[in-house]
Short mmCIF file of C-alpha atoms in Angstrom, two decimals:
data_model
loop_
_atom_site.label_atom_id
_atom_site.label_comp_id
_atom_site.label_asym_id
_atom_site.label_seq_id
_atom_site.Cartn_x
_atom_site.Cartn_y
_atom_site.Cartn_z
CA UNK J 25 -20.58 -45.92 6.58
CA UNK J 26 -19.41 -49.52 6.25
CA UNK J 27 -22.21 -51.95 5.45
CA UNK J 28 -22.96 -55.20 7.29
CA UNK J 29 -19.55 -55.97 8.75
CA UNK J 30 -21.27 -58.38 11.11
CA UNK J 31 -21.93 -60.75 8.22
CA UNK J 32 -18.34 -60.89 7.03
CA UNK J 33 -16.61 -64.19 7.53
CA UNK J 34 -13.23 -64.78 9.14
CA UNK J 35 -10.91 -66.50 6.70
CA UNK J 36 -7.34 -66.90 5.44
CA UNK J 37 -5.99 -64.53 2.83
CA UNK J 38 -5.46 -65.62 -0.75
CA UNK J 39 -2.06 -66.63 -2.04
CA UNK J 40 -3.28 -65.80 -5.56
CA UNK J 41 -1.75 -62.35 -5.39
CA UNK J 42 0.19 -59.99 -7.62
CA UNK J 43 3.21 -60.82 -9.67
CA UNK J 44 6.26 -59.00 -8.29
CA UNK J 45 5.42 -55.75 -10.07
CA UNK J 46 2.16 -54.52 -11.55
CA UNK J 47 1.48 -51.03 -12.84
CA UNK J 48 -1.81 -49.24 -12.89
CA UNK J 49 -1.44 -45.66 -13.99
CA UNK J 50 -3.88 -42.86 -13.36
CA UNK J 51 -4.36 -39.57 -11.57
CA UNK J 52 -6.61 -39.50 -8.51
CA UNK J 53 -9.03 -36.59 -8.41
CA UNK J 54 -11.77 -35.24 -6.19
CA UNK J 55 -14.82 -33.12 -6.84
CA UNK J 56 -16.97 -30.64 -5.00
CA UNK J 57 -20.64 -30.04 -5.81
CA UNK J 58 -21.35 -30.78 -9.48
CA UNK J 59 -17.79 -31.29 -10.70
CA UNK J 60 -16.97 -34.92 -11.43
CA UNK J 61 -13.69 -36.31 -12.78
CA UNK J 62 -12.74 -39.93 -13.20
CA UNK J 63 -9.46 -41.68 -12.66
CA UNK J 64 -8.40 -43.02 -16.08
CA UNK J 65 -7.72 -46.72 -16.25
CA UNK J 66 -4.52 -47.85 -17.96
CA UNK J 67 -3.77 -51.34 -16.70
CA UNK J 68 -0.68 -53.19 -17.74
CA UNK J 69 1.58 -55.77 -16.17
CA UNK J 70 5.33 -55.34 -16.52
CA UNK J 71 8.33 -57.58 -16.08
CA UNK J 72 9.25 -58.06 -12.44
CA UNK J 73 12.05 -55.80 -11.26
CA UNK J 74 11.13 -55.13 -7.64
CA UNK J 75 8.60 -56.30 -5.12
CA UNK J 76 6.33 -53.27 -5.46
CA UNK J 77 2.95 -52.31 -6.84
CA UNK J 78 2.58 -49.05 -8.77
CA UNK J 79 -0.97 -47.79 -8.53
CA UNK J 80 -2.40 -44.38 -9.44
CA UNK J 81 1.03 -42.80 -9.66
CA UNK J 82 2.40 -44.19 -6.40
CA UNK J 83 4.57 -47.17 -5.52
CA UNK J 84 3.69 -49.59 -2.70
CA UNK J 85 6.19 -52.20 -1.43
CA UNK J 86 4.68 -55.66 -0.99
CA UNK J 87 4.91 -57.58 2.27
CA UNK J 88 3.24 -60.51 4.01
CA UNK J 89 -0.11 -58.66 3.95
CA UNK J 90 -0.15 -58.07 0.19
CA UNK J 91 -3.03 -60.06 -1.31
CA UNK J 92 -4.55 -57.89 -4.05
CA UNK J 93 -4.75 -59.69 -7.39
CA UNK J 94 -4.19 -58.47 -10.92
CA UNK J 95 -7.85 -59.19 -11.68
CA UNK J 96 -8.91 -56.78 -8.94
CA UNK J 97 -6.37 -54.13 -9.91
CA UNK J 98 -7.73 -54.19 -13.46
CA UNK J 99 -10.96 -52.72 -12.02
CA UNK J 100 -9.24 -49.78 -10.31
CA UNK J 101 -9.95 -46.52 -12.11
CA UNK J 102 -12.99 -47.76 -14.03
CA UNK J 103 -15.22 -45.43 -11.98
CA UNK J 104 -18.54 -46.77 -13.25
CA UNK J 105 -20.35 -44.26 -11.02
CA UNK J 106 -18.89 -41.43 -13.12
CA UNK J 107 -19.61 -42.95 -16.55
CA UNK J 108 -22.48 -40.95 -18.04
CA UNK J 109 -25.73 -42.91 -18.56
CA UNK J 110 -24.38 -45.94 -16.71
CA UNK J 111 -27.05 -47.22 -14.27
CA UNK J 112 -24.74 -46.52 -11.30
CA UNK J 113 -24.20 -42.98 -12.59
CA UNK J 114 -27.96 -42.54 -12.89
CA UNK J 115 -28.52 -43.59 -9.27
CA UNK J 116 -25.71 -41.33 -8.07
CA UNK J 117 -27.07 -38.36 -9.99
CA UNK J 118 -30.60 -38.95 -8.68
CA UNK J 119 -29.37 -38.91 -5.10
CA UNK J 120 -27.23 -35.82 -5.75
CA UNK J 121 -30.10 -33.94 -7.34
CA UNK J 122 -32.39 -34.80 -4.46
CA UNK J 123 -29.91 -33.49 -1.87
CA UNK J 124 -29.08 -30.39 -3.92
CA UNK J 125 -32.76 -29.54 -4.31
CA UNK J 126 -34.03 -30.20 -0.80
CA UNK J 127 -31.11 -29.21 1.45
CA UNK J 128 -29.87 -25.65 1.03
CA UNK J 129 -27.59 -23.45 3.08
CA UNK J 130 -28.32 -19.96 4.30
CA UNK J 131 -27.26 -18.44 0.97
CA UNK J 132 -29.42 -20.78 -1.07
CA UNK J 133 -26.49 -22.93 -2.23
CA UNK J 134 -26.42 -26.73 -1.81
CA UNK J 135 -25.73 -27.71 1.79
CA UNK J 136 -24.07 -31.02 0.83
CA UNK J 137 -20.78 -31.20 -1.03
CA UNK J 138 -20.23 -34.25 -3.26
CA UNK J 139 -16.90 -36.06 -3.65
CA UNK J 140 -16.94 -38.79 -6.30
CA UNK J 141 -13.33 -38.97 -7.42
CA UNK J 142 -11.41 -39.74 -4.22
CA UNK J 143 -8.65 -42.33 -4.60
CA UNK J 144 -9.67 -45.89 -3.68
CA UNK J 145 -6.21 -46.46 -2.19
CA UNK J 146 -6.31 -45.57 1.50
CA UNK J 147 -4.25 -46.24 4.57
CA UNK J 148 -5.25 -48.82 7.15
CA UNK J 149 -5.51 -45.90 9.55
CA UNK J 150 -8.12 -44.23 7.31
CA UNK J 151 -10.09 -47.41 6.69
CA UNK J 152 -10.16 -48.65 10.29
CA UNK J 153 -8.36 -46.66 12.98
CA UNK J 154 -9.99 -43.30 12.19
CA UNK J 155 -13.39 -45.00 12.50
CA UNK J 156 -12.56 -46.45 15.93
CA UNK J 157 -12.75 -50.02 14.64
CA UNK J 158 -10.92 -52.16 17.23
CA UNK J 159 -7.60 -53.79 16.35
CA UNK J 160 -9.06 -57.26 16.83
CA UNK J 161 -12.29 -56.60 14.88
CA UNK J 162 -13.07 -59.25 12.26
CA UNK J 163 -13.54 -56.62 9.55
CA UNK J 164 -9.77 -55.93 9.54
CA UNK J 165 -8.81 -59.47 8.54
CA UNK J 166 -6.83 -59.75 5.32
CA UNK J 167 -9.12 -62.65 4.51
CA UNK J 168 -11.91 -60.13 3.86
CA UNK J 169 -9.97 -57.19 2.41
CA UNK J 170 -7.56 -56.35 -0.39
CA UNK J 171 -4.29 -55.12 1.06
CA UNK J 172 -1.42 -53.56 -0.91
CA UNK J 173 0.70 -54.00 2.22
CA UNK J 174 0.32 -53.67 5.98
CA UNK J 175 -0.19 -49.92 5.76
CA UNK J 176 -2.20 -49.46 2.54
CA UNK J 177 -5.26 -51.12 1.06
CA UNK J 178 -8.10 -50.72 -1.39
CA UNK J 179 -10.86 -49.08 0.65
CA UNK J 180 -13.48 -51.47 2.00
CA UNK J 181 -16.03 -48.66 2.42
CA UNK J 182 -16.38 -44.98 1.59
CA UNK J 183 -16.36 -44.36 5.35
CA UNK J 184 -12.58 -44.34 4.98
CA UNK J 185 -12.91 -40.67 3.97
CA UNK J 186 -15.15 -39.57 6.85
CA UNK J 187 -12.45 -38.31 9.21
CA UNK J 188 -10.49 -36.43 6.54
CA UNK J 189 -13.55 -34.64 5.16
CA UNK J 190 -14.79 -33.63 8.61
CA UNK J 191 -11.28 -32.53 9.55
CA UNK J 192 -11.22 -30.29 6.47
CA UNK J 193 -14.15 -28.36 7.92
CA UNK J 194 -17.12 -29.96 6.17
CA UNK J 195 -20.40 -30.38 8.05
CA UNK J 196 -22.44 -32.02 5.27
CA UNK J 197 -21.14 -34.16 2.42
CA UNK J 198 -21.68 -37.18 0.19
CA UNK J 199 -18.70 -39.36 -0.78
CA UNK J 200 -19.10 -41.81 -3.66
CA UNK J 201 -16.69 -44.44 -4.93
CA UNK J 202 -15.73 -48.00 -5.70
CA UNK J 203 -15.02 -50.26 -2.71
CA UNK J 204 -13.31 -53.64 -2.52
CA UNK J 205 -14.06 -56.72 -0.40
CA UNK J 206 -13.36 -60.41 -0.69
CA UNK J 207 -16.70 -62.15 -0.55
CA UNK J 208 -18.92 -64.97 -1.74
CA UNK J 209 -19.80 -65.42 -5.41
CA UNK J 210 -23.39 -65.10 -6.54
CA UNK J 211 -25.62 -62.73 -8.49
CA UNK J 212 -25.65 -60.06 -5.75
CA UNK J 213 -21.99 -60.14 -4.61
CA UNK J 214 -18.93 -58.88 -6.47
CA UNK J 215 -15.45 -58.06 -5.12
CA UNK J 216 -15.81 -54.48 -6.40
CA UNK J 217 -18.95 -52.47 -5.82
CA UNK J 218 -19.94 -48.84 -5.26
CA UNK J 219 -21.03 -46.99 -2.14
CA UNK J 220 -22.33 -43.56 -1.24
CA UNK J 221 -21.47 -42.14 2.16
CA UNK J 222 -23.53 -39.35 3.72
CA UNK J 223 -22.56 -37.29 6.76
CA UNK J 224 -24.32 -34.36 8.48
CA UNK J 225 -23.11 -32.52 11.59
CA UNK J 226 -25.24 -30.16 13.69
CA UNK J 227 -24.32 -27.36 16.06
CA UNK J 228 -26.50 -26.79 19.11
CA UNK J 229 -28.27 -23.89 17.38
CA UNK J 230 -28.89 -25.86 14.16
CA UNK J 231 -30.38 -28.83 15.97
CA UNK J 232 -32.61 -26.99 18.44
CA UNK J 233 -33.51 -23.80 16.55
CA UNK J 234 -36.92 -25.12 15.46
CA UNK J 235 -37.81 -26.50 18.90
CA UNK J 236 -40.02 -24.44 21.18
CA UNK J 237 -38.01 -23.32 24.22
CA UNK J 238 -35.01 -25.04 22.64
CA UNK J 239 -32.60 -22.45 24.01
CA UNK J 240 -32.20 -24.42 27.20
CA UNK J 241 -31.44 -27.73 25.49
CA UNK J 242 -27.88 -29.06 25.24
CA UNK J 243 -26.03 -31.45 22.94
CA UNK J 244 -23.79 -32.98 25.59
CA UNK J 245 -23.86 -34.26 29.15
CA UNK J 246 -21.82 -36.43 31.46
CA UNK J 247 -24.15 -39.41 31.52
CA UNK J 248 -24.11 -43.14 30.92
CA UNK J 249 -23.96 -45.13 27.69
CA UNK J 250 -27.15 -47.05 26.95
CA UNK J 251 -28.63 -48.94 24.01
CA UNK J 252 -30.20 -45.66 22.90
CA UNK J 253 -27.43 -43.08 23.32
CA UNK J 254 -23.74 -42.45 23.87
CA UNK J 255 -22.63 -41.38 27.34
CA UNK J 256 -21.71 -37.87 26.15
CA UNK J 257 -25.00 -37.13 24.33
CA UNK J 258 -28.21 -35.84 25.84
CA UNK J 259 -31.27 -37.90 25.04
CA UNK J 260 -32.93 -34.86 23.44
CA UNK J 261 -30.04 -34.40 21.01
CA UNK J 262 -29.91 -38.08 20.07
CA UNK J 263 -33.65 -38.26 19.44
CA UNK J 264 -33.57 -35.21 17.17
CA UNK J 265 -30.52 -36.45 15.22
CA UNK J 266 -32.12 -39.88 14.83
CA UNK J 267 -35.40 -38.34 13.71
CA UNK J 268 -33.65 -36.11 11.17
CA UNK J 269 -31.62 -39.01 9.78
CA UNK J 270 -34.61 -41.31 9.33
CA UNK J 271 -36.64 -38.48 7.81
CA UNK J 272 -33.88 -37.63 5.32
CA UNK J 273 -33.46 -41.24 4.19
CA UNK J 274 -37.18 -42.01 4.03
CA UNK J 275 -37.68 -38.98 1.78
CA UNK J 276 -34.76 -40.09 -0.39
CA UNK J 277 -36.08 -43.64 -0.87
CA UNK J 278 -39.60 -42.37 -1.56
CA UNK J 279 -38.20 -39.94 -4.11
CA UNK J 280 -36.34 -42.75 -5.91
CA UNK J 281 -38.94 -45.52 -5.71
CA UNK J 282 -42.17 -43.49 -5.59
CA UNK J 283 -44.94 -42.69 -3.15
CA UNK J 284 -46.48 -45.51 -1.18
CA UNK J 285 -43.11 -47.16 -0.51
CA UNK J 286 -43.07 -49.07 2.77
CA UNK J 287 -40.02 -48.50 4.95
CA UNK J 288 -38.99 -50.16 8.20
CA UNK J 289 -35.97 -49.74 10.49
CA UNK J 290 -34.02 -52.53 12.14
CA UNK J 291 -31.70 -51.91 15.10
CA UNK J 292 -28.15 -53.09 14.49
CA UNK J 293 -24.57 -52.39 15.51
CA UNK J 294 -21.72 -50.70 13.68
CA UNK J 295 -18.49 -50.06 15.60
CA UNK J 296 -18.39 -46.31 14.80
CA UNK J 297 -22.10 -45.33 15.04
CA UNK J 298 -24.39 -45.61 18.04
CA UNK J 299 -27.31 -46.04 18.00
CA UNK J 300 -27.39 -47.53 14.48
CA UNK J 301 -30.01 -48.90 12.13
CA UNK J 302 -30.57 -50.64 8.84
CA UNK J 303 -33.27 -49.45 6.45
CA UNK J 304 -35.38 -52.03 4.68
CA UNK J 305 -37.87 -51.23 1.93
CA UNK J 306 -40.77 -53.30 0.69
CA UNK J 307 -40.40 -53.56 -3.06
CA UNK J 308 -42.80 -55.77 -5.01
CA UNK J 309 -43.81 -57.58 -1.83
CA UNK J 310 -40.28 -58.35 -0.60
CA UNK J 311 -38.41 -56.63 2.22
CA UNK J 312 -34.86 -55.73 1.21
CA UNK J 313 -32.09 -54.04 3.16
CA UNK J 314 -30.81 -51.00 1.27
CA UNK J 315 -28.58 -49.04 3.66
CA UNK J 316 -27.10 -48.70 7.13
CA UNK J 317 -26.98 -45.55 9.24
CA UNK J 318 -26.63 -44.18 12.73
CA UNK J 319 -25.56 -41.45 15.14
CA UNK J 320 -21.83 -40.91 14.73
CA UNK J 321 -19.47 -41.78 17.57
CA UNK J 322 -18.60 -38.51 19.28
CA UNK J 323 -15.00 -39.63 19.77
CA UNK J 324 -14.64 -39.75 15.97
CA UNK J 325 -16.25 -36.33 15.54
CA UNK J 326 -14.09 -34.83 18.30
CA UNK J 327 -10.84 -36.24 16.93
CA UNK J 328 -11.62 -34.71 13.53
CA UNK J 329 -11.92 -31.26 15.10
CA UNK J 330 -15.70 -30.82 15.41
CA UNK J 331 -15.97 -31.11 19.20
CA UNK J 332 -18.99 -28.83 19.48
CA UNK J 333 -21.17 -30.77 17.03
CA UNK J 334 -23.17 -33.98 16.86
CA UNK J 335 -23.98 -35.85 13.66
CA UNK J 336 -25.28 -38.80 11.69
CA UNK J 337 -23.83 -40.94 8.90
CA UNK J 338 -25.28 -43.36 6.37
CA UNK J 339 -23.93 -45.69 3.71
CA UNK J 340 -25.82 -47.11 0.77
CA UNK J 341 -24.85 -49.46 -2.04
CA UNK J 342 -25.44 -48.11 -5.53
CA UNK J 343 -25.66 -51.58 -7.08
CA UNK J 344 -28.34 -52.61 -4.59
CA UNK J 345 -30.51 -49.60 -5.46
CA UNK J 346 -29.94 -49.97 -9.22
CA UNK J 347 -30.75 -53.69 -9.21
CA UNK J 348 -34.05 -52.99 -7.45
CA UNK J 349 -34.99 -49.87 -9.43
CA UNK J 350 -34.10 -51.15 -12.90
CA UNK J 351 -34.74 -54.88 -12.30
CA UNK J 352 -31.13 -55.88 -13.11
CA UNK J 353 -30.79 -59.55 -12.10
CA UNK J 354 -26.99 -60.02 -12.01
CA UNK J 355 -24.38 -57.71 -10.46
CA UNK J 356 -21.83 -58.70 -13.13
CA UNK J 357 -23.89 -56.83 -15.73
CA UNK J 358 -22.73 -53.50 -14.32
CA UNK J 359 -19.29 -54.26 -15.75
CA UNK J 360 -20.62 -55.15 -19.20
CA UNK J 361 -19.31 -53.26 -22.24
CA UNK J 362 -22.11 -54.65 -24.41
CA UNK J 363 -23.95 -51.78 -26.11
CA UNK J 364 -27.20 -53.74 -25.80
CA UNK J 365 -26.89 -53.30 -22.03
CA UNK J 366 -25.53 -49.74 -21.91
CA UNK J 367 -27.94 -48.24 -24.44
CA UNK J 368 -30.92 -49.24 -22.32
CA UNK J 369 -29.99 -46.54 -19.80
CA UNK J 370 -29.62 -43.62 -22.20
CA UNK J 371 -32.57 -41.27 -21.79
CA UNK J 372 -33.53 -37.60 -21.89
CA UNK J 373 -33.25 -37.22 -18.10
CA UNK J 374 -31.99 -39.14 -15.07
CA UNK J 375 -35.49 -39.84 -13.73
CA UNK J 376 -36.75 -41.68 -16.81
CA UNK J 377 -38.38 -44.97 -15.86
CA UNK J 378 -36.30 -47.86 -17.20
CA UNK J 379 -36.85 -51.61 -16.90
CA UNK J 380 -33.88 -53.71 -17.91
CA UNK J 381 -34.55 -56.04 -20.83
CA UNK J 382 -32.43 -59.23 -20.71
CA UNK J 383 -29.94 -59.45 -23.57
CA UNK J 384 -30.67 -63.14 -23.95
CA UNK J 385 -31.18 -66.11 -21.70
CA UNK J 386 -27.90 -67.89 -22.27
CA UNK J 387 -27.83 -71.34 -20.66
CA UNK J 388 -25.60 -71.98 -17.62
CA UNK J 389 -22.95 -74.69 -17.49
CA UNK J 390 -22.45 -76.37 -14.13
CA UNK J 391 -19.33 -78.17 -12.90
CA UNK J 392 -18.49 -79.49 -9.44
CA UNK J 393 -15.12 -79.59 -7.72
CA UNK J 394 -14.21 -81.62 -4.62
CA UNK J 395 -11.05 -81.65 -2.52
CA UNK J 396 -9.68 -82.49 0.90
CA UNK J 397 -8.83 -79.39 2.93
CA UNK J 398 -5.26 -78.83 4.10
CA UNK J 399 -4.49 -79.41 7.76
CA UNK J 400 -3.75 -75.72 8.37
CA UNK J 401 -6.39 -73.01 8.35
CA UNK J 402 -8.47 -72.94 5.17
CA UNK J 403 -10.63 -70.06 4.00
CA UNK J 404 -13.57 -70.28 1.63
CA UNK J 405 -12.78 -66.69 0.62
CA UNK J 406 -9.37 -67.90 -0.58
CA UNK J 407 -11.10 -70.34 -2.89
CA UNK J 408 -13.65 -67.78 -4.08
CA UNK J 409 -10.88 -65.31 -4.84
CA UNK J 410 -8.96 -67.97 -6.77
CA UNK J 411 -12.07 -68.84 -8.80
CA UNK J 412 -12.68 -65.15 -9.57
CA UNK J 413 -9.07 -64.68 -10.61
CA UNK J 414 -9.13 -67.56 -13.08
CA UNK J 415 -12.73 -67.54 -14.29
CA UNK J 416 -13.42 -63.81 -14.09
CA UNK J 417 -16.94 -62.74 -14.97
CA UNK J 418 -17.73 -66.11 -16.52
CA UNK J 419 -18.39 -67.28 -12.96
CA UNK J 420 -22.02 -66.68 -12.04
CA UNK J 421 -22.15 -68.47 -8.72
CA UNK J 422 -20.15 -70.73 -6.40
CA UNK J 423 -21.98 -72.75 -3.74
CA UNK J 424 -20.58 -75.05 -1.06
CA UNK J 425 -22.60 -78.13 -1.99
CA UNK J 426 -21.34 -80.61 0.59
CA UNK J 427 -18.98 -80.83 3.57
CA UNK J 428 -17.78 -84.24 4.75
CA UNK J 429 -15.51 -85.25 7.64
CA UNK J 430 -13.86 -88.68 7.32
CA UNK J 431 -14.64 -90.65 10.49
CA UNK J 432 -11.18 -92.28 10.69
CA UNK J 433 -8.73 -89.71 9.29
CA UNK J 434 -10.77 -86.67 10.46
CA UNK J 435 -9.89 -85.02 7.17
CA UNK J 436 -12.54 -82.62 5.84
CA UNK J 437 -13.71 -82.55 2.25
CA UNK J 438 -15.54 -79.70 0.48
CA UNK J 439 -17.56 -80.01 -2.70
CA UNK J 440 -18.36 -76.77 -4.55
CA UNK J 441 -20.77 -76.30 -7.43
CA UNK J 442 -19.55 -73.68 -9.90
CA UNK J 443 -22.06 -72.15 -12.29
CA UNK J 444 -20.56 -70.70 -15.47
CA UNK J 445 -22.58 -68.32 -17.60
CA UNK J 446 -21.48 -65.60 -19.98
CA UNK J 447 -23.79 -62.56 -19.77
CA UNK J 448 -23.47 -61.86 -23.50
CA UNK J 449 -23.05 -65.17 -25.34
CA UNK J 450 -23.37 -68.95 -25.07
CA UNK J 451 -20.44 -70.76 -23.49
CA UNK J 452 -19.22 -74.12 -24.78
CA UNK J 453 -18.44 -77.01 -22.47
CA UNK J 454 -14.98 -77.22 -24.00
CA UNK J 455 -13.94 -73.71 -22.96
CA UNK J 456 -15.49 -74.19 -19.53
CA UNK J 457 -13.56 -77.45 -19.14
CA UNK J 458 -10.25 -75.64 -19.62
CA UNK J 459 -11.18 -72.99 -17.04
CA UNK J 460 -12.41 -75.61 -14.58
CA UNK J 461 -9.24 -77.63 -14.97
CA UNK J 462 -7.16 -74.50 -14.32
CA UNK J 463 -9.14 -73.88 -11.13
CA UNK J 464 -8.50 -77.46 -9.97
CA UNK J 465 -4.77 -77.19 -10.63
CA UNK J 466 -4.49 -73.79 -8.98
CA UNK J 467 -6.43 -74.92 -5.90
CA UNK J 468 -3.89 -77.72 -5.37
CA UNK J 469 -0.92 -75.47 -6.06
CA UNK J 470 -2.02 -72.28 -4.29
CA UNK J 471 -4.26 -73.50 -1.45
CA UNK J 472 -2.59 -76.81 -0.64
CA UNK J 473 -5.77 -78.86 -1.06
CA UNK J 474 -5.80 -82.53 -2.10
CA UNK J 475 -7.91 -82.96 -5.18
CA UNK J 476 -10.75 -85.46 -5.53
CA UNK J 477 -11.13 -84.71 -9.23
#
């Protein structure tokens, strides 16, 4: 399921978008159970000949919604979660093994199917409409997403595949993949990250078979919607689904992080699950949110063809789990090609205890940038996206340092502090100066700001 939409900001989409034609070639694949195939990455820009984007063997015409950048498209098809011995692969395989081992069907085969090669290009209908996300919901804004055009986008969550997989007849599955969101810049946020979606549906017999005198219990009623249940669900069904969900996820986290792990649940709201919760774990004395989950909206389940079933869904971030488990301090490291990083995660089995050893403590270089905002709507996400596009993974963090409104002109000024740090070598002030100057010039040209450089 989508994670923490309520924290996403409303902003204006970036003008730092694609050149008229960019090609990314590859073949989308999907997998069931233990099969796992990656989409090969073969990124190359070509001379402009039409206003289209070719991605994974398909062509997408650009329009006023197109805002995906070449920097972002260069990540499509990398599939870090399918690269053997990569820390994200290790986390994915640990979760898979746990579900395969502990949840079996009547014939002794794994109950959950796993899909880790689904195309990251989805329709807006898949990403939002199928999940009952309202047309005016903030999560749809192009300021927070990467759109190929008005109809197609890079998925913002693996929940985009929920409806299709349920409609295909699946009752229990895990979907894993890269997801794309425009966001802030710091050591825990990156415009591309990886999610795992889990869904389980229950028939009346499956849910109540272990309950004494459960034959008389029902999944559905014509009741009222409350903070604890949907109007169509009986309270007994909701309580059992909720209990099963929390039990499944608590066992999973304990299996990954060890016995004695403290877990707590926080009530929250997602537009396509109700009731819904966030799981927080206490790791080394600090409470950290690791996933979101809830009882699926029955309207979604019904529309996908499973009218006689009730279910739960969860979504977890692989980077979040890997950073906690392996003590990885910076999310950019997951994209490193440095053998000193990658070799640390090669072991005889996926459960080997690993503690990341820093490659070196390269010093940061800090530069500030100030400018007057344009009179029309300005988005911080526009600026963050521009900085990412120009500075790439040399950008460690961007912080809004100061905001000032001129008392006479009413013009607003922002001052940002940009921290540059290469994860694998020492940067020089000279090379940072050239990048910083390019950011200043692009901000004026692309965002219409007035520089105070």
